[in-house]
CSV table of C-alpha atoms in Angstrom, one decimal:
chain,number,residue,atom,x,y,z
Y,1,MET,CA,-74.0,6.0,-82.0
Y,2,ARG,CA,-73.2,3.0,-84.1
Y,3,ASP,CA,-69.3,2.2,-84.1
Y,4,TYR,CA,-68.7,2.4,-87.6
Y,5,SER,CA,-64.9,2.9,-87.1
Y,6,ARG,CA,-64.8,-0.7,-85.3
Y,7,GLU,CA,-66.5,-2.2,-88.1
Y,8,PHE,CA,-63.6,-0.6,-90.3
Y,9,ASN,CA,-61.0,-1.7,-88.3
Y,10,ILE,CA,-62.5,-5.5,-88.4
Y,11,TYR,CA,-62.5,-4.9,-92.2
Y,12,ILE,CA,-58.7,-4.1,-92.0
Y,13,MET,CA,-58.2,-7.0,-89.9
Y,14,GLU,CA,-59.7,-9.3,-92.3
Y,15,ASN,CA,-57.9,-7.7,-95.3
Y,16,LYS,CA,-54.3,-7.1,-93.6
Y,17,ASP,CA,-52.0,-7.3,-96.3
Y,18,ILE,CA,-54.0,-5.3,-98.6
Y,19,ALA,CA,-54.8,-2.5,-96.0
Y,20,ILE,CA,-51.0,-2.2,-95.5
Y,21,SER,CA,-50.4,-1.7,-99.2
Y,22,SER,CA,-53.1,0.8,-99.2
Y,23,PHE,CA,-52.1,2.6,-96.1
Y,24,ARG,CA,-48.6,2.8,-97.9
Y,25,ASP,CA,-50.4,4.0,-100.9
Y,26,ILE,CA,-52.2,7.1,-98.6
Y,27,HIS,CA,-48.5,7.9,-97.1
Y,28,ARG,CA,-47.0,8.1,-100.8
Y,29,ILE,CA,-49.6,10.1,-102.4
Y,30,THR,CA,-49.9,12.7,-99.6
Y,31,LEU,CA,-46.4,13.0,-100.1
Y,32,GLU,CA,-46.2,13.4,-103.8
Y,33,GLU,CA,-49.3,15.6,-104.2
Y,34,ASP,CA,-48.3,17.7,-101.3
Y,35,ILE,CA,-51.6,16.8,-99.4
Y,36,LEU,CA,-51.9,19.0,-96.3
Y,37,ASN,CA,-48.4,20.3,-96.9
Y,38,ILE,CA,-48.4,23.0,-94.2
Y,39,ASN,CA,-46.4,23.0,-91.0
Y,40,ASN,CA,-43.6,20.9,-92.6
Y,41,ALA,CA,-46.5,18.4,-93.6
Y,42,ILE,CA,-49.4,17.3,-91.3
Y,43,PRO,CA,-49.5,13.4,-90.5
Y,44,ILE,CA,-52.4,12.0,-92.0
Y,45,PHE,CA,-54.4,9.1,-90.1
Y,46,PRO,CA,-54.9,6.0,-92.6
Y,47,ARG,CA,-58.7,5.7,-91.5
Y,48,PRO,CA,-61.1,8.3,-91.9
Y,49,GLY,CA,-63.7,9.4,-89.2
Y,50,LEU,CA,-67.2,7.3,-89.8
Y,51,ILE,CA,-70.4,8.6,-88.7
Y,52,ASP,CA,-74.0,8.4,-89.6
Y,53,ALA,CA,-76.1,11.1,-91.5
Y,54,ASN,CA,-78.6,12.1,-88.9
Y,55,THR,CA,-75.6,12.6,-86.2
Y,56,ILE,CA,-73.6,14.9,-88.4
Y,57,GLU,CA,-76.8,16.7,-89.6
Y,58,GLN,CA,-77.9,17.3,-85.8
Y,59,ILE,CA,-74.1,18.4,-85.2
Y,60,GLY,CA,-74.6,20.9,-87.9
Y,61,ARG,CA,-77.9,22.3,-86.7
Y,62,ASP,CA,-76.3,22.6,-83.3
Y,63,SER,CA,-73.2,24.3,-84.8
Y,64,GLU,CA,-75.4,26.7,-86.6
Y,65,GLN,CA,-77.6,27.6,-83.8
Y,66,ILE,CA,-74.6,28.2,-81.3
Y,67,LEU,CA,-73.1,30.2,-84.1
Y,68,LYS,CA,-76.0,32.4,-84.3
Y,69,ILE,CA,-76.5,33.0,-80.6
Y,70,ILE,CA,-72.6,34.0,-80.1
Y,71,THR,CA,-73.0,36.8,-83.0
Y,72,SER,CA,-76.1,37.9,-81.5
Y,73,LEU,CA,-74.3,38.5,-77.8
Y,74,PRO,CA,-72.8,42.2,-78.8
Y,75,LYS,CA,-76.6,43.1,-79.1
Y,76,ARG,CA,-78.3,40.5,-76.7
Y,77,ILE,CA,-75.9,41.0,-73.6
Y,78,PHE,CA,-74.2,44.7,-74.3
Y,79,ASN,CA,-76.9,46.3,-75.9
Y,80,GLY,CA,-74.5,46.7,-79.0
Y,81,ASP,CA,-71.7,48.5,-77.3
Y,82,LEU,CA,-68.8,47.2,-78.7
Y,83,LEU,CA,-66.4,49.0,-76.8
Y,84,LYS,CA,-68.0,47.2,-73.7
Y,85,PHE,CA,-68.0,43.8,-75.2
Y,86,CYS,CA,-64.3,44.3,-76.4
Y,87,SER,CA,-63.4,45.2,-72.9
Y,88,TYR,CA,-65.3,42.2,-71.4
Y,89,LEU,CA,-63.3,40.1,-73.9
Y,90,GLY,CA,-59.9,41.5,-72.9
Y,91,PHE,CA,-59.2,43.3,-76.1
Y,92,THR,CA,-56.8,46.3,-76.1
Y,93,ASP,CA,-57.8,49.6,-77.6
Y,94,THR,CA,-55.9,48.8,-80.7
Y,95,HIS,CA,-57.7,45.9,-81.4
Y,96,TYR,CA,-60.8,47.9,-80.7
Y,97,GLU,CA,-60.0,50.4,-83.3
Y,98,LEU,CA,-59.4,47.7,-85.9
Y,99,ILE,CA,-62.4,45.8,-85.1
Y,100,SER,CA,-64.9,48.6,-85.0
Y,101,GLN,CA,-64.2,48.9,-89.0
Y,102,THR,CA,-66.1,46.0,-89.8
Y,103,PHE,CA,-68.2,45.1,-86.8
Y,104,ASP,CA,-71.9,44.3,-87.6
Y,105,ASP,CA,-70.9,43.2,-91.1
Y,106,ASN,CA,-71.1,39.4,-90.7
Y,107,LEU,CA,-71.2,38.5,-94.6
Y,108,GLY,CA,-69.5,35.3,-95.8
Y,109,LEU,CA,-69.1,34.3,-91.9
Y,110,MET,CA,-67.0,31.3,-91.8
Y,111,SER,CA,-66.4,29.1,-88.5
Y,112,ARG,CA,-65.2,25.8,-87.3
Y,113,GLY,CA,-66.4,24.3,-84.1
Y,114,ASP,CA,-64.3,21.9,-82.3
Y,115,LEU,CA,-65.8,19.3,-80.1
Y,116,PHE,CA,-65.2,16.0,-78.5
Y,117,PHE,CA,-67.6,12.9,-78.4
Y,118,ASP,CA,-68.0,11.1,-74.8
Y,119,GLY,CA,-68.6,7.4,-74.7
Y,120,SER,CA,-72.6,7.8,-74.9
Y,121,GLY,CA,-72.4,9.6,-78.4
Y,122,GLU,CA,-72.8,13.1,-76.6
Y,123,TYR,CA,-70.8,16.3,-77.6
Y,124,LYS,CA,-69.4,18.9,-76.3
Y,125,PHE,CA,-68.0,22.0,-78.1
Y,126,LEU,CA,-64.3,23.0,-77.1
Y,127,GLU,CA,-64.2,26.6,-78.9
Y,128,PHE,CA,-65.6,28.1,-82.3
Y,129,ASN,CA,-62.9,29.6,-84.4
Y,130,VAL,CA,-64.7,32.4,-86.3
Y,131,ASP,CA,-62.4,33.9,-88.7
Y,132,SER,CA,-61.1,33.2,-92.5
Y,133,SER,CA,-58.4,31.0,-91.3
Y,134,VAL,CA,-60.4,28.4,-89.7
Y,135,GLY,CA,-57.9,25.7,-90.9
Y,136,GLY,CA,-58.3,22.3,-92.4
Y,137,LEU,CA,-60.3,23.5,-95.5
Y,138,GLU,CA,-58.3,21.2,-97.9
Y,139,ILE,CA,-59.3,18.0,-96.0
Y,140,ALA,CA,-61.5,16.9,-99.2
Y,141,SER,CA,-58.1,16.3,-100.8
Y,142,VAL,CA,-57.9,13.5,-98.2
Y,143,ASN,CA,-61.4,12.2,-98.9
Y,144,LYS,CA,-60.4,12.1,-102.5
Y,145,VAL,CA,-57.3,10.2,-102.0
Y,146,MET,CA,-59.0,7.5,-100.0
Y,147,GLU,CA,-61.8,7.2,-102.6
Y,148,ASP,CA,-59.2,6.6,-105.5
Y,149,ILE,CA,-57.8,3.5,-103.5
Y,150,HIS,CA,-59.8,0.4,-104.2
Y,151,PHE,CA,-59.5,-0.8,-100.5
Y,152,TYR,CA,-61.3,2.2,-99.2
Y,153,ARG,CA,-63.6,2.6,-102.1
Y,154,GLU,CA,-65.2,-0.9,-101.8
Y,155,TRP,CA,-66.0,-0.7,-98.3
Y,156,LEU,CA,-67.3,3.0,-98.2
Y,157,ASN,CA,-69.3,2.4,-101.2
Y,158,ASN,CA,-70.8,-0.9,-100.2
Y,159,ASN,CA,-71.8,0.6,-96.9
Y,160,ASN,CA,-73.3,3.8,-98.6
Y,161,PHE,CA,-70.6,6.5,-97.2
Y,162,HIS,CA,-70.1,10.0,-98.7
Y,163,TYR,CA,-68.7,13.1,-97.6
Y,164,ASP,CA,-69.1,17.0,-97.6
Y,165,ASP,CA,-66.0,19.0,-99.2
Y,166,PRO,CA,-65.8,22.3,-97.3
Y,167,LEU,CA,-64.0,24.0,-100.0
Y,168,LEU,CA,-66.8,23.3,-102.4
Y,169,ASN,CA,-69.1,24.9,-99.9
Y,170,PHE,CA,-67.0,27.8,-99.4
Y,171,VAL,CA,-66.9,28.7,-103.1
Y,172,ASN,CA,-70.8,28.2,-103.1
Y,173,MET,CA,-71.0,30.8,-100.6
Y,174,ILE,CA,-68.7,32.9,-102.8
Y,175,LYS,CA,-70.9,32.6,-105.7
Y,176,LYS,CA,-74.1,33.2,-103.6
Y,177,VAL,CA,-72.4,36.4,-102.1
Y,178,THR,CA,-71.2,37.7,-105.7
Y,179,PHE,CA,-74.8,37.0,-107.1
Y,180,ASN,CA,-76.8,38.8,-104.5
Y,181,LYS,CA,-74.2,41.7,-105.5
Y,182,GLY,CA,-75.4,41.5,-109.1
Y,183,MET,CA,-72.0,40.1,-110.5
Y,184,LYS,CA,-71.4,36.7,-112.3
Y,185,PRO,CA,-68.5,34.6,-111.3
Y,186,GLN,CA,-66.5,35.7,-114.6
Y,187,GLU,CA,-67.1,39.5,-113.9
Y,188,CYS,CA,-65.6,39.4,-110.4
Y,189,ALA,CA,-62.0,39.3,-109.4
Y,190,ILE,CA,-61.2,37.9,-105.8
Y,191,ALA,CA,-57.8,38.3,-104.2
Y,192,VAL,CA,-57.2,35.8,-101.8
Y,193,ILE,CA,-54.7,37.6,-99.2
Y,194,ASP,CA,-52.5,36.3,-96.6
Y,195,TRP,CA,-50.1,38.2,-94.3
Y,196,HIS,CA,-46.6,38.8,-96.1
Y,197,THR,CA,-44.7,37.0,-93.2
Y,198,TYR,CA,-46.9,33.6,-93.7
Y,199,ILE,CA,-48.2,33.5,-97.2
Y,200,ASP,CA,-45.0,31.5,-98.5
Y,201,GLY,CA,-45.6,28.6,-96.1
Y,202,TYR,CA,-49.4,28.3,-97.0
Y,203,MET,CA,-48.9,28.4,-100.9
Y,204,TRP,CA,-50.2,24.9,-101.5
Y,205,SER,CA,-53.4,25.8,-99.4
Y,206,LEU,CA,-54.0,28.9,-101.0
Y,207,ASN,CA,-53.2,27.5,-104.9
Y,208,LEU,CA,-55.8,25.0,-103.9
Y,209,ILE,CA,-58.3,27.8,-102.9
Y,210,LYS,CA,-57.5,29.4,-106.0
Y,211,GLN,CA,-58.1,26.2,-108.2
Y,212,TYR,CA,-61.4,25.8,-106.9
Y,213,LEU,CA,-62.5,29.6,-107.5
Y,214,GLU,CA,-61.1,29.5,-110.9
Y,215,ASP,CA,-63.0,26.2,-111.4
Y,216,ALA,CA,-66.1,28.3,-110.6
Y,217,GLY,CA,-65.3,30.9,-113.2
Y,218,PHE,CA,-63.9,33.6,-110.9
Y,219,LYS,CA,-60.6,35.5,-111.8
Y,220,VAL,CA,-58.1,34.8,-108.6
Y,221,ILE,CA,-55.1,36.6,-107.7
Y,222,LEU,CA,-53.2,35.3,-104.5
Y,223,CYS,CA,-51.0,38.3,-102.8
Y,224,ASN,CA,-50.1,39.7,-99.6
Y,225,GLN,CA,-51.3,42.9,-97.9
Y,226,LYS,CA,-48.4,44.9,-98.9
Y,227,GLU,CA,-49.4,44.2,-102.9
Y,228,VAL,CA,-52.6,45.8,-102.8
Y,229,LEU,CA,-53.4,49.6,-103.3
Y,230,PHE,CA,-56.4,51.8,-102.9
Y,231,ARG,CA,-56.8,54.0,-106.4
Y,232,ASN,CA,-59.9,56.1,-107.3
Y,233,GLY,CA,-62.1,54.5,-105.0
Y,234,TYR,CA,-61.1,50.7,-105.6
Y,235,LEU,CA,-58.5,48.2,-104.5
Y,236,TYR,CA,-56.1,47.2,-106.9
Y,237,TYR,CA,-53.5,44.5,-107.5
Y,238,GLU,CA,-51.2,46.1,-110.0
Y,239,ASN,CA,-53.8,47.2,-112.8
Y,240,GLU,CA,-56.4,44.4,-111.9
Y,241,LYS,CA,-59.2,46.1,-109.8
Y,242,ILE,CA,-60.4,43.8,-107.0
Y,243,ASP,CA,-64.1,43.1,-106.2
Y,244,LEU,CA,-63.9,40.6,-103.4
Y,245,VAL,CA,-61.3,39.9,-100.7
Y,246,TYR,CA,-61.0,36.7,-99.1
Y,247,ARG,CA,-58.7,37.5,-95.7
Y,248,VAL,CA,-56.8,34.5,-94.8
Y,249,PHE,CA,-54.8,36.4,-92.4
Y,250,LEU,CA,-55.9,37.0,-88.8
Y,251,SER,CA,-56.7,40.6,-87.8
Y,252,ASP,CA,-53.8,40.0,-85.0
Y,253,ASP,CA,-51.3,40.0,-87.8
Y,254,ALA,CA,-52.3,43.8,-88.4
Y,255,LEU,CA,-51.8,44.9,-84.8
Y,256,ASP,CA,-48.3,46.2,-85.3
Y,257,ASN,CA,-49.0,48.1,-88.2
Y,258,PRO,CA,-53.1,48.7,-88.4
Y,259,LYS,CA,-52.3,51.2,-91.7
Y,260,GLU,CA,-51.2,48.1,-93.8
Y,261,LEU,CA,-55.0,47.4,-93.8
Y,262,ASP,CA,-55.8,50.9,-95.2
Y,263,PRO,CA,-56.4,50.3,-98.7
Y,264,ILE,CA,-58.6,47.3,-98.3
Y,265,LEU,CA,-60.7,48.9,-95.5
Y,266,THR,CA,-60.9,52.2,-97.6
Y,267,ALA,CA,-62.4,50.4,-100.4
Y,268,TYR,CA,-64.7,48.6,-98.0
Y,269,ARG,CA,-66.0,51.8,-96.4
Y,270,GLN,CA,-66.6,53.4,-99.5
Y,271,LYS,CA,-68.8,50.5,-100.6
Y,272,ASN,CA,-66.7,49.2,-103.3
Y,273,LEU,CA,-65.4,46.0,-102.0
Y,274,ILE,CA,-66.7,42.8,-100.7
Y,275,LEU,CA,-64.9,41.6,-97.8
Y,276,ILE,CA,-65.5,38.0,-96.7
Y,277,ASN,CA,-65.2,37.9,-92.6
Y,278,GLY,CA,-64.5,41.2,-91.9
Y,279,VAL,CA,-61.7,42.1,-89.7
Y,280,HIS,CA,-63.8,42.0,-86.5
Y,281,THR,CA,-64.9,38.2,-86.6
Y,282,GLU,CA,-62.3,37.1,-84.2
Y,283,ILE,CA,-64.3,38.4,-81.4
Y,284,TYR,CA,-66.5,35.6,-81.8
Y,285,SER,CA,-63.4,33.3,-81.3
Y,286,ASN,CA,-62.5,34.7,-78.0
Y,287,LYS,CA,-62.9,31.7,-75.2
Y,288,ALA,CA,-64.7,33.8,-72.7
Y,289,ILE,CA,-67.7,33.8,-75.0
Y,290,PHE,CA,-68.1,30.5,-73.5
Y,291,ALA,CA,-68.4,32.0,-70.2
Y,292,LEU,CA,-71.2,34.3,-71.5
Y,293,LEU,CA,-73.2,31.4,-72.7
Y,294,SER,CA,-72.6,28.9,-69.5
Y,295,ASP,CA,-72.4,31.2,-66.6
Y,296,PRO,CA,-75.9,31.2,-64.7
Y,297,LYS,CA,-75.6,34.8,-64.1
Y,298,TYR,CA,-76.4,35.3,-68.0
Y,299,GLU,CA,-79.0,32.8,-68.2
Y,300,GLU,CA,-81.8,35.4,-68.4
Y,301,TYR,CA,-80.6,36.8,-71.8
Y,302,TYR,CA,-81.5,33.2,-73.2
Y,303,THR,CA,-84.8,31.6,-74.2
Y,304,LYS,CA,-85.8,28.1,-72.9
Y,305,GLU,CA,-84.8,26.1,-75.8
Y,306,GLU,CA,-81.5,28.2,-76.2
Y,307,LYS,CA,-80.6,26.9,-72.6
Y,308,ILE,CA,-81.3,23.4,-73.4
Y,309,LEU,CA,-79.0,23.7,-76.6
Y,310,ILE,CA,-76.4,25.2,-74.3
Y,311,ASP,CA,-76.7,22.9,-71.7
Y,312,LYS,CA,-76.2,20.2,-73.9
Y,313,CYS,CA,-73.5,21.5,-76.3
Y,314,ILE,CA,-71.3,24.0,-74.0
Y,315,PRO,CA,-68.9,22.9,-71.3
Y,316,LEU,CA,-68.8,24.5,-67.9
Y,317,THR,CA,-66.8,27.9,-68.5
Y,318,ARG,CA,-66.0,31.0,-66.2
Y,319,VAL,CA,-63.8,34.0,-66.5
Y,320,LEU,CA,-60.9,33.1,-64.4
Y,321,GLN,CA,-61.4,35.5,-61.5
Y,322,ASN,CA,-61.7,35.8,-57.7
Y,323,GLU,CA,-65.5,35.4,-57.5
Y,324,ASN,CA,-68.3,33.2,-56.3
Y,325,THR,CA,-70.4,31.4,-58.9
Y,326,PHE,CA,-72.8,28.6,-59.0
Y,327,ILE,CA,-71.2,24.9,-60.1
Y,328,SER,CA,-73.7,21.9,-60.1
Y,329,ASN,CA,-76.2,24.4,-58.5
Y,330,GLN,CA,-73.8,25.0,-55.4
Y,331,LYS,CA,-72.5,28.4,-54.8
Y,332,VAL,CA,-68.7,28.3,-54.6
Y,333,ASN,CA,-65.5,30.7,-54.6
Y,334,LEU,CA,-64.2,30.0,-58.0
Y,335,ILE,CA,-60.5,30.2,-57.1
Y,336,GLU,CA,-60.8,27.9,-54.3
Y,337,HIS,CA,-62.9,25.5,-56.2
Y,338,ILE,CA,-60.6,24.9,-59.2
Y,339,SER,CA,-57.7,24.8,-56.6
Y,340,GLN,CA,-59.2,21.8,-54.9
Y,341,ASN,CA,-60.2,20.3,-58.3
Y,342,LYS,CA,-57.6,20.9,-60.7
Y,343,ASP,CA,-58.1,17.6,-62.4
Y,344,SER,CA,-61.3,18.6,-63.5
Y,345,TYR,CA,-60.1,21.8,-65.1
Y,346,VAL,CA,-58.4,23.4,-68.0
Y,347,ILE,CA,-57.0,27.0,-68.0
Y,348,LYS,CA,-57.1,29.0,-71.4
Y,349,PRO,CA,-56.2,32.6,-72.5
Y,350,GLY,CA,-59.3,34.3,-73.8
Y,351,MET,CA,-57.3,35.0,-77.0
Y,352,GLY,CA,-55.0,33.0,-78.8
Y,353,TYR,CA,-54.2,30.2,-81.1
Y,354,GLY,CA,-52.2,26.7,-81.5
Y,355,GLY,CA,-52.9,25.6,-78.1
Y,356,GLU,CA,-50.2,28.3,-76.6
Y,357,SER,CA,-50.5,29.1,-72.8
Y,358,ILE,CA,-53.4,26.3,-72.3
Y,359,LEU,CA,-52.8,24.8,-68.7
Y,360,LEU,CA,-54.3,21.0,-68.0
Y,361,GLY,CA,-54.9,20.7,-64.3
Y,362,TRP,CA,-54.4,17.1,-64.8
Y,363,ASN,CA,-50.9,17.3,-66.0
Y,364,LEU,CA,-49.5,19.8,-63.3
Y,365,SER,CA,-48.6,19.7,-59.5
Y,366,ASP,CA,-50.7,21.6,-57.0
Y,367,GLU,CA,-48.0,23.8,-56.6
Y,368,GLU,CA,-47.8,24.3,-60.4
Y,369,TRP,CA,-51.5,25.0,-61.0
Y,370,ASN,CA,-51.9,27.2,-57.9
Y,371,ARG,CA,-49.0,29.5,-58.9
Y,372,SER,CA,-50.5,29.3,-62.6
Y,373,ILE,CA,-53.8,30.8,-61.3
Y,374,SER,CA,-52.2,33.4,-59.0
Y,375,ASN,CA,-49.8,34.7,-61.8
Y,376,ILE,CA,-52.8,34.8,-63.9
Y,377,LEU,CA,-54.9,37.1,-61.4
Y,378,ASN,CA,-52.1,39.2,-60.9
Y,379,SER,CA,-51.8,40.0,-64.9
Y,380,ASN,CA,-54.0,42.3,-67.1
Y,381,ILE,CA,-54.6,39.1,-69.4
Y,382,LYS,CA,-58.2,37.5,-69.6
Y,383,TYR,CA,-58.3,33.8,-69.1
Y,384,VAL,CA,-61.0,31.3,-68.8
Y,385,VAL,CA,-61.5,28.2,-66.7
Y,386,GLN,CA,-63.3,25.4,-68.4
Y,387,GLU,CA,-64.5,21.9,-67.4
Y,388,ARG,CA,-62.5,18.9,-68.7
Y,389,ILE,CA,-64.1,17.1,-71.3
Y,390,ASN,CA,-63.5,13.5,-71.2
Y,391,PRO,CA,-63.4,12.0,-74.9
Y,392,VAL,CA,-64.2,8.8,-76.2
Y,393,ILE,CA,-60.9,6.8,-77.1
Y,394,GLU,CA,-60.7,5.2,-80.7
Y,395,GLU,CA,-58.3,2.6,-81.8
Y,396,MET,CA,-56.6,3.8,-84.8
Y,397,PRO,CA,-54.9,1.5,-87.1
Y,398,LEU,CA,-51.1,3.0,-87.9
Y,399,LEU,CA,-48.3,1.5,-89.8
Y,400,TYR,CA,-44.9,1.3,-88.3
Y,401,GLU,CA,-42.4,0.1,-91.0
Y,402,ASN,CA,-44.1,-3.5,-91.9
Y,403,ASN,CA,-46.1,-3.7,-88.8
Y,404,LEU,CA,-49.8,-3.1,-88.7
Y,405,ILE,CA,-50.8,-1.8,-84.7
Y,406,PHE,CA,-53.8,-0.3,-83.4
Y,407,GLU,CA,-53.1,2.7,-81.2
Y,408,LYS,CA,-55.5,4.4,-78.6
Y,409,VAL,CA,-56.2,7.8,-79.9
Y,410,VAL,CA,-58.2,10.9,-79.1
Y,411,MET,CA,-60.2,12.4,-81.8
Y,412,ASN,CA,-61.0,16.0,-81.8
Y,413,TRP,CA,-64.0,16.6,-84.6
Y,414,GLY,CA,-64.1,20.2,-86.5
Y,415,VAL,CA,-67.2,21.1,-87.8
Y,416,TYR,CA,-67.5,23.9,-90.4
Y,417,VAL,CA,-70.3,26.6,-90.7
Y,418,PHE,CA,-70.4,28.9,-93.8
Y,419,ASP,CA,-72.9,31.3,-94.1
Y,420,ASP,CA,-74.9,30.0,-91.4
Y,421,LYS,CA,-74.8,26.8,-93.1
Y,422,TYR,CA,-73.1,23.1,-92.0
Y,423,SER,CA,-70.4,22.9,-94.4
Y,424,GLY,CA,-68.2,19.8,-93.8
Y,425,ALA,CA,-66.0,18.1,-90.9
Y,426,MET,CA,-62.6,17.2,-90.3
Y,427,ILE,CA,-60.6,15.2,-87.5
Y,428,ARG,CA,-57.4,16.1,-85.6
Y,429,GLY,CA,-56.1,13.4,-83.4
Y,430,LEU,CA,-53.4,12.3,-80.8
Y,431,SER,CA,-52.0,9.4,-79.0
Y,432,ASN,CA,-54.1,8.8,-75.9
Y,433,ASP,CA,-50.5,9.1,-74.0
Y,434,ASN,CA,-50.5,12.3,-75.0
Y,435,HIS,CA,-53.7,13.4,-74.6
Y,436,GLY,CA,-53.8,17.3,-74.2
Y,437,VAL,CA,-54.3,20.0,-76.5
Y,438,ILE,CA,-55.3,18.5,-80.1
Y,439,ASN,CA,-53.9,20.7,-83.1
Y,440,ALA,CA,-51.5,20.7,-85.7
Y,441,ALA,CA,-49.1,22.9,-83.9
Y,442,GLN,CA,-49.0,20.2,-80.9
Y,443,GLY,CA,-48.3,17.3,-83.5
Y,444,ALA,CA,-51.7,16.0,-83.9
Y,445,SER,CA,-52.7,13.8,-87.1
Y,446,MET,CA,-55.5,14.7,-89.3
Y,447,THR,CA,-58.0,12.6,-91.2
Y,448,CYS,CA,-61.1,13.1,-93.4
Y,449,THR,CA,-64.7,12.1,-92.4
Y,450,PHE,CA,-67.5,10.4,-94.3
Y,451,TYR,CA,-71.2,10.2,-93.1
Y,452,LYS,CA,-73.4,6.8,-93.8
Y,453,GLY,CA,-76.8,7.6,-95.3
Y,454,SER,CA,-78.4,9.5,-98.3
Y,455,GLU,CA,-75.9,11.6,-100.2
Y,456,LYS,CA,-76.8,15.6,-99.5
């Protein structure tokens, strides 16, 4: 894979003064316009991710196919037995009762697959986030800021680079969904609903979503779950009848009081409400899904072509339990193996967000690693162990006061699939010195992506 990032870094050094001025403009504009103003403002890398169109199209096709396999697993392996599937993944009875409300309705499914590239241009997915709150949809705001600055625009245009806007693709998906239900945008009222305890901190993002939908002709209401009610068979916000709900909150948010979702789910059950991403979709985000894909004991459920794709894209993953398993075609005791090879493994909770409770073997002593494994085995929480992926290290230009430096950075690519179609990408990164869990909650910076080739 051609190293366009290195070529852009050379362009930076050849135009150092202009680059420094442009980096300052990026910083100023993102602050003034509240770009990515969530989590107290996410830092933005001053260089985008750069990739060729053929590679990103291949990643998109792989993402689409992997997601289709994931959503087929309840029927494929568990014969449609949702309770058995939820039990395998470690969900509680409360989870199950909530999940069962919308299970099997994957209308408007949204996901972001997170992956690492290695030095050869190959890639492995670390996880799939399948829910309405996939994060980073606003990234095209950064694309637009860069395109408005001459320093970036000149290089991008001269080298035939373009970008995909995830939010625009999201809106196109909503338009398709409503059209298939016999509605035109101007006839459809959409409620974008976040949980009452979080909505205030995400208003910049929600207002951007609202603007995109309104530009497409929809009537849009931003509200929390406490502000809607069920009346005469329909969902209402004050006196406005709601036709479609875009659920931004996670189903986990409702576990303490599931009845707060009764107005939404009652209107949905009566077929008077379109629900984008049902409250069940987080089952597909569970980390134990990757064990179902990569563990040889399940290989009979996949076609030859699917197994080739899984081997290519999915890292070795096992449910953390005391059992014998095959690793590199050798039968080993899983606990003994990972105890003796801690630097090669990561342990993750099956459920969870923001990098919480993830254990990196190479950052722990033997004693800490083995004690953690023992504690997990004695708990009732489902964890998985996953092979360590060694990502390619990139040099990212950064501005410290008046000094331009290049820092070694690990980049985590996030690839969106909406309605079974590739829908854009974003990047998060951390200094190689801090290489570990890469997400905004752990202090990662973000940047947008451009691809080289014909505009799609």
